[in-house]
CSV table of C-alpha atoms in Angstrom, one decimal:
chain,number,residue,atom,x,y,z
A,1,MET,CA,133.2,67.8,42.5
A,2,SER,CA,130.3,68.8,40.3
A,3,ASP,CA,130.9,71.3,37.5
A,4,LEU,CA,132.7,74.1,39.2
A,5,THR,CA,131.4,76.7,36.8
A,6,ALA,CA,127.8,76.0,38.0
A,7,LEU,CA,128.7,77.0,41.6
A,8,SER,CA,127.9,80.3,43.2
A,9,VAL,CA,130.5,82.6,44.8
A,10,VAL,CA,129.3,81.4,48.2
A,11,GLU,CA,129.5,77.7,47.2
A,12,LEU,CA,133.0,78.2,45.7
A,13,GLN,CA,134.1,80.0,48.9
A,14,GLN,CA,133.0,77.0,50.9
A,15,ALA,CA,134.6,74.5,48.6
A,16,LEU,CA,137.9,76.4,48.5
A,17,SER,CA,138.0,76.9,52.3
A,18,ALA,CA,137.3,73.2,52.9
A,19,GLY,CA,140.1,72.2,50.6
A,20,GLU,CA,137.7,70.4,48.2
A,21,THR,CA,139.1,72.3,45.2
A,22,THR,CA,141.8,74.9,44.5
A,23,SER,CA,141.8,78.4,42.9
A,24,VAL,CA,143.7,76.9,40.0
A,25,GLU,CA,141.1,74.2,39.4
A,26,VAL,CA,138.2,76.8,39.6
A,27,THR,CA,140.1,79.2,37.3
A,28,ARG,CA,140.9,76.5,34.8
A,29,ALA,CA,137.3,75.3,34.7
A,30,HIS,CA,136.1,78.8,33.8
A,31,LEU,CA,138.9,79.2,31.2
A,32,ASP,CA,138.0,75.9,29.6
A,33,ARG,CA,134.4,76.9,29.4
A,34,ILE,CA,135.3,80.3,27.9
A,35,ALA,CA,137.4,78.5,25.3
A,36,ALA,CA,134.4,76.2,24.5
A,37,GLU,CA,131.5,78.6,24.5
A,38,ASP,CA,132.7,82.2,24.0
A,39,GLY,CA,133.2,81.8,20.3
A,40,ALA,CA,129.4,81.7,20.0
A,41,LEU,CA,128.6,84.1,22.9
A,42,GLY,CA,131.1,86.9,22.5
A,43,ALA,CA,131.2,87.8,26.2
A,44,TYR,CA,135.0,88.6,26.3
A,45,LEU,CA,137.2,91.0,24.5
A,46,HIS,CA,140.3,89.8,26.2
A,47,VAL,CA,141.0,86.6,28.3
A,48,GLU,CA,144.0,86.5,30.7
A,49,GLY,CA,144.6,82.8,30.3
A,50,GLU,CA,148.0,81.9,31.6
A,51,ALA,CA,148.2,85.1,33.7
A,52,ALA,CA,145.0,84.1,35.5
A,53,LEU,CA,146.4,80.6,36.2
A,54,ARG,CA,149.6,82.0,37.6
A,55,ARG,CA,147.6,84.4,39.9
A,56,ALA,CA,145.4,81.5,41.1
A,57,GLY,CA,148.6,79.4,41.8
A,58,GLU,CA,150.0,82.3,43.9
A,59,ILE,CA,146.8,82.4,45.9
A,60,ASP,CA,146.8,78.6,46.4
A,61,ALA,CA,150.4,78.7,47.5
A,62,ALA,CA,149.7,81.5,50.0
A,63,GLY,CA,147.0,79.3,51.6
A,64,THR,CA,144.3,82.1,51.5
A,65,ALA,CA,141.9,80.7,48.9
A,66,GLY,CA,138.4,80.7,50.3
A,67,THR,CA,139.1,83.5,52.7
A,68,GLY,CA,136.7,86.2,51.6
A,69,LEU,CA,137.0,86.5,47.9
A,70,ALA,CA,140.5,85.1,47.7
A,71,GLY,CA,140.9,82.7,44.8
A,72,MET,CA,137.6,83.7,43.2
A,73,PRO,CA,137.7,84.3,39.4
A,74,VAL,CA,136.1,87.5,38.3
A,75,ALA,CA,135.4,89.3,35.0
A,76,LEU,CA,135.6,93.1,34.5
A,77,LYS,CA,133.7,95.1,32.0
A,78,ASP,CA,136.3,96.6,29.6
A,79,VAL,CA,135.6,100.1,30.9
A,80,PHE,CA,137.7,99.6,34.0
A,81,VAL,CA,141.4,100.4,33.5
A,82,THR,CA,143.6,97.5,34.5
A,83,GLU,CA,147.4,97.7,34.7
A,84,GLY,CA,149.1,96.0,31.8
A,85,VAL,CA,145.8,94.5,30.5
A,86,PRO,CA,144.2,95.6,27.2
A,87,THR,CA,141.5,98.2,27.9
A,88,THR,CA,139.4,99.5,25.0
A,89,SER,CA,136.0,100.5,26.4
A,90,GLY,CA,134.6,98.6,23.4
A,91,SER,CA,136.1,101.2,21.0
A,92,ARG,CA,138.6,101.0,18.1
A,93,ILE,CA,140.0,104.3,19.2
A,94,LEU,CA,141.6,102.6,22.3
A,95,GLU,CA,142.6,99.5,20.4
A,96,GLY,CA,145.9,98.1,21.8
A,97,TRP,CA,146.0,100.4,24.9
A,98,ARG,CA,147.5,98.8,28.1
A,99,PRO,CA,146.9,101.2,31.0
A,100,PRO,CA,149.8,101.9,33.5
A,101,TYR,CA,147.5,101.7,36.5
A,102,ASP,CA,144.4,100.0,38.0
A,103,ALA,CA,141.0,101.5,38.6
A,104,THR,CA,140.2,101.6,42.3
A,105,VAL,CA,137.6,98.8,42.0
A,106,ALA,CA,140.1,96.7,40.1
A,107,ARG,CA,142.7,97.3,42.7
A,108,LYS,CA,140.3,96.5,45.6
A,109,LEU,CA,139.4,93.2,43.9
A,110,LYS,CA,143.0,92.4,43.4
A,111,ASP,CA,143.8,93.2,47.0
A,112,ALA,CA,140.9,90.9,48.0
A,113,GLY,CA,142.7,88.0,46.2
A,114,THR,CA,140.5,87.6,43.2
A,115,VAL,CA,141.6,86.2,39.9
A,116,LEU,CA,141.0,88.3,36.8
A,117,LEU,CA,139.6,86.0,34.0
A,118,GLY,CA,139.5,88.8,31.4
A,119,LYS,CA,137.7,91.9,30.2
A,120,THR,CA,134.1,91.7,28.9
A,121,ASN,CA,132.5,93.1,25.8
A,122,MET,CA,130.4,96.2,26.0
A,123,ASP,CA,128.7,98.9,23.9
A,124,GLU,CA,131.3,101.4,22.8
A,125,PHE,CA,132.0,103.8,25.7
A,126,ALA,CA,129.0,102.3,27.4
A,127,MET,CA,126.6,103.9,24.9
A,128,GLY,CA,123.9,101.4,24.2
A,129,SER,CA,121.3,99.0,25.5
A,130,SER,CA,122.1,95.8,23.6
A,131,THR,CA,126.0,95.4,23.3
A,132,GLU,CA,125.5,95.6,19.5
A,133,ASN,CA,127.4,98.9,19.5
A,134,SER,CA,130.7,97.2,20.4
A,135,ALA,CA,133.4,98.0,17.8
A,136,TYR,CA,134.5,94.4,17.9
A,137,ARG,CA,131.5,92.1,17.8
A,138,PRO,CA,128.0,91.7,19.3
A,139,THR,CA,127.4,89.7,22.5
A,140,ARG,CA,124.6,87.1,22.5
A,141,ASN,CA,122.2,86.1,25.2
A,142,PRO,CA,122.8,82.7,26.7
A,143,TRP,CA,119.1,82.1,26.9
A,144,ASP,CA,118.7,82.5,23.2
A,145,HIS,CA,121.7,83.2,21.0
A,146,ASP,CA,119.6,85.1,18.5
A,147,ARG,CA,118.7,87.8,21.1
A,148,ILE,CA,120.6,90.6,22.8
A,149,PRO,CA,121.9,90.3,26.4
A,150,GLY,CA,121.1,93.9,27.2
A,151,GLY,CA,123.7,96.6,27.5
A,152,SER,CA,125.9,98.3,27.9
A,153,SER,CA,127.3,95.6,30.3
A,154,GLY,CA,126.1,92.8,28.1
A,155,GLY,CA,129.5,91.0,28.0
A,156,SER,CA,129.5,90.9,31.8
A,157,SER,CA,125.9,89.6,32.0
A,158,THR,CA,126.5,86.9,29.4
A,159,ALA,CA,129.7,85.9,31.1
A,160,VAL,CA,127.9,85.3,34.4
A,161,ALA,CA,124.7,83.9,33.0
A,162,GLY,CA,126.6,81.6,30.6
A,163,ARG,CA,128.9,80.3,33.5
A,164,LEU,CA,132.0,81.9,31.9
A,165,ALA,CA,132.6,83.7,35.2
A,166,PRO,CA,131.0,83.3,38.7
A,167,VAL,CA,130.7,87.1,39.1
A,168,ALA,CA,131.4,90.2,37.1
A,169,LEU,CA,131.6,94.0,37.4
A,170,GLY,CA,129.5,96.3,35.2
A,171,THR,CA,128.8,100.0,35.1
A,172,ASP,CA,125.5,101.7,35.2
A,173,THR,CA,124.9,105.1,33.6
A,174,GLY,CA,121.2,104.8,32.8
A,175,GLY,CA,120.6,101.2,33.6
A,176,SER,CA,123.5,99.3,32.1
A,177,ILE,CA,123.9,96.9,35.1
A,178,ARG,CA,120.2,96.4,35.9
A,179,GLN,CA,118.8,96.0,32.3
A,180,PRO,CA,121.2,93.4,31.1
A,181,ALA,CA,120.9,91.6,34.5
A,182,ALA,CA,117.1,91.5,34.0
A,183,LEU,CA,117.4,90.2,30.4
A,184,THR,CA,119.8,87.4,31.3
A,185,GLY,CA,118.3,86.3,34.7
A,186,LEU,CA,120.9,87.8,37.0
A,187,VAL,CA,121.1,90.0,40.0
A,188,GLY,CA,122.5,93.4,39.1
A,189,HIS,CA,123.0,96.3,41.5
A,190,LYS,CA,123.6,100.0,40.9
A,191,PRO,CA,125.0,101.4,44.1
A,192,THR,CA,124.3,104.8,45.5
A,193,TYR,CA,126.1,107.4,43.3
A,194,GLY,CA,129.5,108.1,44.9
A,195,SER,CA,129.6,105.1,47.2
A,196,VAL,CA,131.8,103.1,44.8
A,197,SER,CA,134.8,104.8,43.3
A,198,ARG,CA,134.8,106.0,39.7
A,199,TYR,CA,138.6,106.4,39.7
A,200,GLY,CA,139.9,104.5,36.7
A,201,LEU,CA,136.4,104.1,35.1
A,202,ILE,CA,136.6,105.4,31.6
A,203,ALA,CA,134.0,108.2,31.7
A,204,PHE,CA,130.8,108.3,29.7
A,205,SER,CA,128.6,110.6,31.8
A,206,SER,CA,130.5,111.6,35.0
A,207,SER,CA,127.4,112.6,37.0
A,208,LEU,CA,125.8,109.3,36.3
A,209,ASP,CA,128.4,106.5,35.8
A,210,GLN,CA,128.5,104.0,38.7
A,211,ALA,CA,130.2,100.6,39.1
A,212,GLY,CA,128.5,97.6,40.5
A,213,PRO,CA,128.2,93.8,40.7
A,214,MET,CA,126.5,91.3,38.5
A,215,ALA,CA,125.9,87.8,40.0
A,216,ARG,CA,123.7,84.8,40.0
A,217,THR,CA,122.5,85.3,43.6
A,218,VAL,CA,121.7,88.3,45.8
A,219,LEU,CA,124.3,87.3,48.4
A,220,ASP,CA,127.0,86.9,45.7
A,221,ALA,CA,126.3,90.4,44.5
A,222,ALA,CA,126.5,91.7,48.1
A,223,LEU,CA,129.8,90.1,48.8
A,224,VAL,CA,131.4,91.8,45.8
A,225,HIS,CA,129.7,95.1,46.6
A,226,GLU,CA,131.2,95.0,50.0
A,227,ALA,CA,134.6,94.4,48.6
A,228,ILE,CA,134.5,97.3,46.1
A,229,GLY,CA,132.6,99.9,48.0
A,230,GLY,CA,133.9,102.7,50.2
A,231,HIS,CA,135.4,106.2,50.1
A,232,ASP,CA,138.2,106.9,47.7
A,233,PRO,CA,140.1,110.2,48.0
A,234,ARG,CA,141.1,110.0,44.3
A,235,ASP,CA,137.5,110.3,43.2
A,236,SER,CA,136.1,113.8,43.9
A,237,THR,CA,132.6,112.5,43.8
A,238,SER,CA,133.2,109.8,46.4
A,239,ILE,CA,131.1,109.8,49.5
A,240,ASP,CA,132.9,109.6,52.8
A,241,ALA,CA,130.6,107.1,54.4
A,242,PRO,CA,130.7,103.5,55.5
A,243,VAL,CA,129.6,100.8,53.0
A,244,PRO,CA,126.0,99.9,53.8
A,245,THR,CA,125.5,96.5,55.5
A,246,VAL,CA,124.6,94.8,52.3
A,247,VAL,CA,125.8,91.3,53.1
A,248,GLU,CA,123.9,91.3,56.4
A,249,ALA,CA,120.8,92.6,54.6
A,250,ALA,CA,121.0,89.9,51.9
A,251,ARG,CA,121.2,87.2,54.6
A,252,ARG,CA,118.3,88.8,56.6
A,253,GLY,CA,116.2,89.1,53.5
A,254,ALA,CA,116.7,85.4,52.6
A,255,GLY,CA,114.7,84.6,55.8
A,256,GLY,CA,111.6,85.9,54.0
A,257,ASP,CA,110.4,88.2,56.7
A,258,LEU,CA,109.5,91.7,55.5
A,259,ALA,CA,107.1,92.5,58.2
A,260,GLY,CA,106.5,96.3,58.4
A,261,LEU,CA,108.4,97.1,55.3
A,262,ARG,CA,106.5,99.6,53.1
A,263,VAL,CA,106.7,98.9,49.4
A,264,GLY,CA,105.6,101.5,46.7
A,265,VAL,CA,104.6,100.3,43.3
A,266,VAL,CA,105.5,103.1,40.9
A,267,ARG,CA,102.4,104.0,38.8
A,268,GLU,CA,104.4,105.7,36.1
A,269,LEU,CA,106.6,102.6,35.6
A,270,GLY,CA,104.2,100.0,34.3
A,271,GLY,CA,101.5,100.7,36.9
A,272,ASP,CA,97.8,101.4,36.3
A,273,GLY,CA,97.5,103.9,33.4
A,274,ALA,CA,101.1,103.5,32.3
A,275,ARG,CA,101.3,100.1,30.6
A,276,GLU,CA,101.9,101.2,27.0
A,277,GLY,CA,105.2,99.7,25.7
A,278,TYR,CA,105.3,97.0,28.4
A,279,ASP,CA,105.1,93.3,27.6
A,280,ALA,CA,102.1,91.7,29.2
A,281,GLY,CA,104.2,88.9,30.5
A,282,VAL,CA,106.6,91.2,32.1
A,283,LEU,CA,103.9,93.0,34.0
A,284,GLU,CA,102.4,89.6,35.1
A,285,ARG,CA,105.7,88.4,36.5
A,286,VAL,CA,106.3,91.7,38.3
A,287,ALA,CA,102.8,91.6,39.8
A,288,GLU,CA,103.5,88.1,41.0
A,289,ALA,CA,106.7,89.3,42.7
A,290,VAL,CA,104.9,92.1,44.4
A,291,ALA,CA,102.4,89.6,45.7
A,292,LEU,CA,105.3,87.6,47.1
A,293,LEU,CA,106.5,90.7,49.0
A,294,GLU,CA,103.0,91.2,50.3
A,295,GLY,CA,103.0,87.5,51.4
A,296,ALA,CA,106.3,88.1,53.2
A,297,GLY,CA,104.7,90.8,55.4
A,298,ALA,CA,105.4,93.9,53.4
A,299,GLU,CA,102.8,96.7,53.1
A,300,VAL,CA,102.2,97.4,49.4
A,301,ARG,CA,100.7,100.5,48.0
A,302,GLU,CA,100.8,102.4,44.7
A,303,VAL,CA,102.9,105.5,44.5
A,304,SER,CA,102.8,108.3,41.9
A,305,CYS,CA,106.1,109.9,40.8
A,306,PRO,CA,104.8,112.2,38.0
A,307,SER,CA,108.3,113.4,36.8
A,308,PHE,CA,109.5,109.9,36.1
A,309,GLY,CA,107.9,110.2,32.7
A,310,LEU,CA,110.3,112.9,31.8
A,311,ALA,CA,113.4,110.9,32.7
A,312,LEU,CA,114.0,109.6,29.2
A,313,PRO,CA,114.3,113.0,27.4
A,314,ALA,CA,116.2,114.5,30.3
A,315,TYR,CA,118.8,111.7,30.3
A,316,TYR,CA,119.4,111.8,26.6
A,317,LEU,CA,120.3,115.5,27.0
A,318,ILE,CA,122.4,115.3,30.1
A,319,ALA,CA,124.4,112.1,29.3
A,320,PRO,CA,125.3,113.1,25.7
A,321,SER,CA,126.3,116.5,26.9
A,322,GLU,CA,128.7,115.1,29.5
A,323,ALA,CA,129.9,112.5,26.9
A,324,SER,CA,130.8,115.3,24.3
A,325,SER,CA,133.1,116.8,27.0
A,326,ASN,CA,134.6,113.5,28.3
A,327,LEU,CA,135.3,112.0,24.9
A,328,ALA,CA,137.3,115.1,23.7
A,329,ARG,CA,140.4,113.5,25.3
A,330,PHE,CA,140.4,110.8,22.7
A,331,GLU,CA,142.3,112.4,19.8
A,332,GLY,CA,145.1,110.0,18.9
A,333,MET,CA,147.8,112.0,20.5
A,334,ARG,CA,148.2,110.4,23.9
A,335,PHE,CA,146.9,106.9,23.7
A,336,GLY,CA,145.1,104.5,21.4
A,337,ILE,CA,145.2,104.5,17.6
A,338,ARG,CA,146.5,107.4,15.5
A,339,VAL,CA,145.3,107.7,11.9
A,340,GLY,CA,146.9,109.8,9.0
A,341,ASP,CA,150.1,110.8,10.8
A,342,ASP,CA,152.3,110.4,7.7
A,343,GLY,CA,154.0,113.8,7.8
A,344,SER,CA,151.7,115.4,5.2
A,345,ARG,CA,148.9,116.4,7.6
A,346,ASP,CA,148.7,118.9,10.5
A,347,ILE,CA,147.6,117.9,14.0
A,348,ASP,CA,143.9,118.9,13.4
A,349,GLU,CA,143.6,116.7,10.4
A,350,VAL,CA,145.2,113.7,12.2
A,351,MET,CA,142.8,114.2,15.1
A,352,ALA,CA,139.8,114.4,12.8
A,353,LEU,CA,140.8,111.2,10.9
A,354,THR,CA,141.5,109.4,14.1
A,355,ARG,CA,138.1,110.2,15.5
A,356,GLU,CA,136.4,109.4,12.2
A,357,GLN,CA,137.9,105.9,12.1
A,358,GLY,CA,138.1,105.4,15.9
A,359,PHE,CA,134.5,106.3,17.0
A,360,GLY,CA,131.4,104.2,16.0
A,361,PRO,CA,128.1,105.6,14.7
A,362,GLU,CA,126.3,105.7,18.2
A,363,VAL,CA,129.2,107.5,19.8
A,364,LYS,CA,129.3,110.0,17.0
A,365,ARG,CA,125.5,110.5,17.3
A,366,ARG,CA,125.7,111.2,21.0
A,367,ILE,CA,128.8,113.5,20.7
A,368,ILE,CA,126.9,115.6,18.1
A,369,LEU,CA,123.7,115.7,20.2
A,370,GLY,CA,125.6,116.7,23.4
A,371,THR,CA,127.7,119.3,21.6
A,372,TYR,CA,124.5,120.9,20.2
A,373,ALA,CA,122.8,120.8,23.6
A,374,LEU,CA,125.7,122.7,25.1
A,375,SER,CA,126.2,125.2,22.4
A,376,ALA,CA,125.6,128.9,22.8
A,377,GLY,CA,122.0,129.8,22.5
A,378,TYR,CA,120.7,126.3,23.3
A,379,TYR,CA,122.3,125.5,26.7
A,380,ASP,CA,119.4,126.9,28.7
A,381,ALA,CA,116.8,125.6,26.4
A,382,TYR,CA,118.1,122.0,26.5
A,383,TYR,CA,120.8,121.1,29.0
A,384,GLY,CA,119.6,123.6,31.6
A,385,GLN,CA,116.0,122.4,31.3
A,386,ALA,CA,117.1,118.8,31.6
A,387,GLN,CA,118.8,119.5,34.8
A,388,LYS,CA,115.7,121.1,36.2
A,389,VAL,CA,113.8,118.0,35.3
A,390,ARG,CA,116.5,116.0,37.1
A,391,THR,CA,115.7,118.0,40.2
A,392,LEU,CA,112.0,117.3,39.9
A,393,ILE,CA,112.7,113.6,39.6
A,394,THR,CA,114.9,113.7,42.8
A,395,ARG,CA,112.0,115.5,44.6
A,396,ASP,CA,109.6,112.8,43.5
A,397,PHE,CA,111.9,110.3,45.1
A,398,HIS,CA,112.2,112.2,48.3
A,399,ALA,CA,108.4,112.6,48.5
A,400,ALA,CA,107.9,108.8,47.8
A,401,PHE,CA,110.4,107.8,50.4
A,402,ASP,CA,108.5,109.8,53.0
A,403,ASP,CA,105.7,107.3,52.6
A,404,VAL,CA,107.4,104.1,51.7
A,405,ASP,CA,110.7,102.3,52.3
A,406,VAL,CA,111.4,101.1,48.8
A,407,LEU,CA,109.9,101.5,45.3
A,408,VAL,CA,109.5,98.7,42.9
A,409,SER,CA,108.9,98.4,39.1
A,410,PRO,CA,109.8,96.3,36.1
A,411,THR,CA,113.5,96.6,35.4
A,412,SER,CA,113.0,96.5,31.6
A,413,PRO,CA,109.6,97.0,29.8
A,414,THR,CA,110.3,94.0,27.6
A,415,VAL,CA,112.2,90.8,27.5
A,416,ALA,CA,115.4,90.5,25.3
A,417,TRP,CA,114.6,91.3,21.7
A,418,PRO,CA,116.2,89.8,18.6
A,419,ILE,CA,119.6,90.9,17.5
A,420,GLY,CA,119.3,93.7,14.9
A,421,ALA,CA,115.6,94.5,15.7
A,422,ARG,CA,116.3,98.0,17.0
A,423,VAL,CA,119.7,98.9,15.5
A,424,ASP,CA,118.1,101.3,13.0
A,425,ASP,CA,115.7,102.8,15.5
A,426,PRO,CA,117.6,104.7,18.2
A,427,LEU,CA,114.4,105.9,19.9
A,428,ALA,CA,113.2,102.3,20.4
A,429,MET,CA,116.7,101.3,21.7
A,430,TYR,CA,116.6,104.3,24.1
A,431,ALA,CA,113.2,103.2,25.4
A,432,ALA,CA,114.7,100.1,26.8
A,433,ASP,CA,116.0,102.2,29.7
A,434,LEU,CA,112.6,103.7,30.6
A,435,CYS,CA,112.4,102.1,34.0
A,436,THR,CA,116.0,102.4,35.1
A,437,LEU,CA,116.7,106.1,34.2
A,438,PRO,CA,114.9,107.8,37.2
A,439,ALA,CA,117.2,106.1,39.8
A,440,SER,CA,120.2,107.0,37.8
A,441,LEU,CA,119.3,110.6,37.5
A,442,ALA,CA,118.6,110.9,41.2
A,443,GLY,CA,121.7,108.9,42.2
A,444,VAL,CA,119.7,106.5,44.4
A,445,PRO,CA,120.5,102.8,44.7
A,446,ALA,CA,118.6,100.2,42.6
A,447,ILE,CA,118.8,96.5,42.1
A,448,SER,CA,117.3,94.1,39.6
A,449,VAL,CA,116.4,90.6,40.7
A,450,PRO,CA,115.0,87.8,38.6
A,451,CYS,CA,111.3,87.2,39.1
A,452,GLY,CA,110.4,84.6,36.5
A,453,LEU,CA,110.1,84.0,32.8
A,454,SER,CA,108.0,85.4,30.0
A,455,GLU,CA,108.0,83.7,26.6
A,456,GLY,CA,110.8,81.5,28.1
A,457,LEU,CA,113.0,84.6,28.7
A,458,PRO,CA,114.0,86.2,32.0
A,459,VAL,CA,112.1,89.1,33.7
A,460,GLY,CA,113.6,91.4,36.3
A,461,LEU,CA,112.0,93.2,39.3
A,462,GLN,CA,113.6,96.6,40.1
A,463,VAL,CA,113.9,97.7,43.7
A,464,MET,CA,114.9,101.3,44.5
A,465,ALA,CA,115.8,102.8,47.9
A,466,PRO,CA,116.9,106.1,49.3
A,467,ALA,CA,120.6,107.2,48.9
A,468,LEU,CA,122.9,105.1,51.0
A,469,SER,CA,120.2,102.6,51.8
A,470,ASP,CA,121.5,100.0,49.5
A,471,ASP,CA,120.9,97.4,52.2
A,472,ARG,CA,117.1,97.8,51.7
A,473,CYS,CA,117.6,96.8,48.0
A,474,TYR,CA,119.4,93.7,49.0
A,475,ARG,CA,117.0,92.8,51.7
A,476,VAL,CA,113.9,93.0,49.4
A,477,ALA,CA,115.7,91.3,46.5
A,478,ALA,CA,116.8,88.4,48.7
A,479,ALA,CA,113.3,87.9,49.9
A,480,VAL,CA,112.0,87.6,46.3
A,481,GLU,CA,114.9,85.2,45.5
A,482,ALA,CA,114.1,83.1,48.5
A,483,ALA,CA,110.4,83.0,47.7
A,484,LEU,CA,111.1,81.9,44.1
A,485,GLY,CA,113.6,79.2,45.1
A,486,ALA,CA,116.6,78.3,43.0
A,487,PRO,CA,118.4,81.0,41.0
A,488,LEU,CA,116.8,81.6,37.6
A,489,THR,CA,120.1,80.7,35.9
A,490,ASP,CA,119.7,77.1,37.2
A,491,ARG,CA,116.9,76.7,34.8
A,492,LEU,CA,119.2,77.9,32.0
A,493,ALA,CA,121.7,75.2,33.0
A,494,GLU,CA,119.0,72.6,33.1
A,495,ARG,CA,117.8,73.6,29.6
A,496,ALA,CA,121.4,73.4,28.3
A,497,ALA,CA,121.8,69.9,29.8
């Protein structure tokens, strides 16, 4: 067969079910590519290697390879706990920790017969937009090794775009699936908040964190979403509702017929009068994608959501506040590293030393910011006000969805920037999430789909829909993908060849 690492999930399913290849062969092909390429890319923090081959052999022996996702190699962001497999959340403070249980999404993928290739690199505790905040090493963009792959799920995006995995899971708190997907030419979906379990997902901001798929095609992403979605009684925020019909929607959208669908272009996210900070090439590609939607029969109009402009400051009060609470559990007593426990220090000194050496600069910055925002005398002025803004953003979505079926915008205001360009400018780094934050704060689903290149680098179109209407995201994204032809990552493969 042709290079197995170049095949999509659907193509691998067909090859496995037809007996043209085996799970062991597919897994070995990806492991070989990881060995050859990941030294330069830095996509993985841990590779399963022999364990993955054993798992693939068991699936081949059972005769189930090619049935659903059985036999399919996958990569997991290192924020998902995985039984017996090193899990660090990109932080030194969890170095060497092997969890005693699986996250629900990890268990669901295991039950579906997938093969875990390894755990992917990420910004420490998912705090960042470039994967430069990893405590271990930065990850590089397969399109240009001198540029960032986005974040915080940059390891997952590089793994899939660089053909080191056919599909991967990421997490999205303020855009950490969609933004890296856009910057590496992938499809990345943030499901409706609560529709995919957070059990076993190491928490950054509990009211925002959401797991989702990253893939080369819309249908591949939908197949994985269908496998990981659904109610989980172990997650108190889990919605007891059926998984939206995302696979059917992706297949329907690929037909290119969007007749009657109402599409709203968000004025405040790169629309008329709100173009400052956006690359001209990004806006051109997004405008072309909107024209494709119109050509497929959609009714396009501009929509104003005035509170979206307040999403950035609101998010950077809410998320650090929740992080300052969630990260209090990492003190060196129960898991991870312990520093200074030589018998001469009390427990408070040991905890302080552990956190000093275990947490990186960005994590410390956000803990300090969040603790301040929650402190007596400032809670109402900062955190309380941010939550009120969150309500206004949610109301803007509700008002918009009374008039249109989906909203669209750029996923990222710019293409991938050079490594190191924003490390010393936190505000510039935070601005990378400008377009993705509103959907995160409102808990609505949003997908990024490639819509072309600017300066030779990928651009993403973001599609947002009402809560539990994830199928609309997949339908529209599939229509864009079909209109543009082959997946954008095919161009990357041609360039490499």
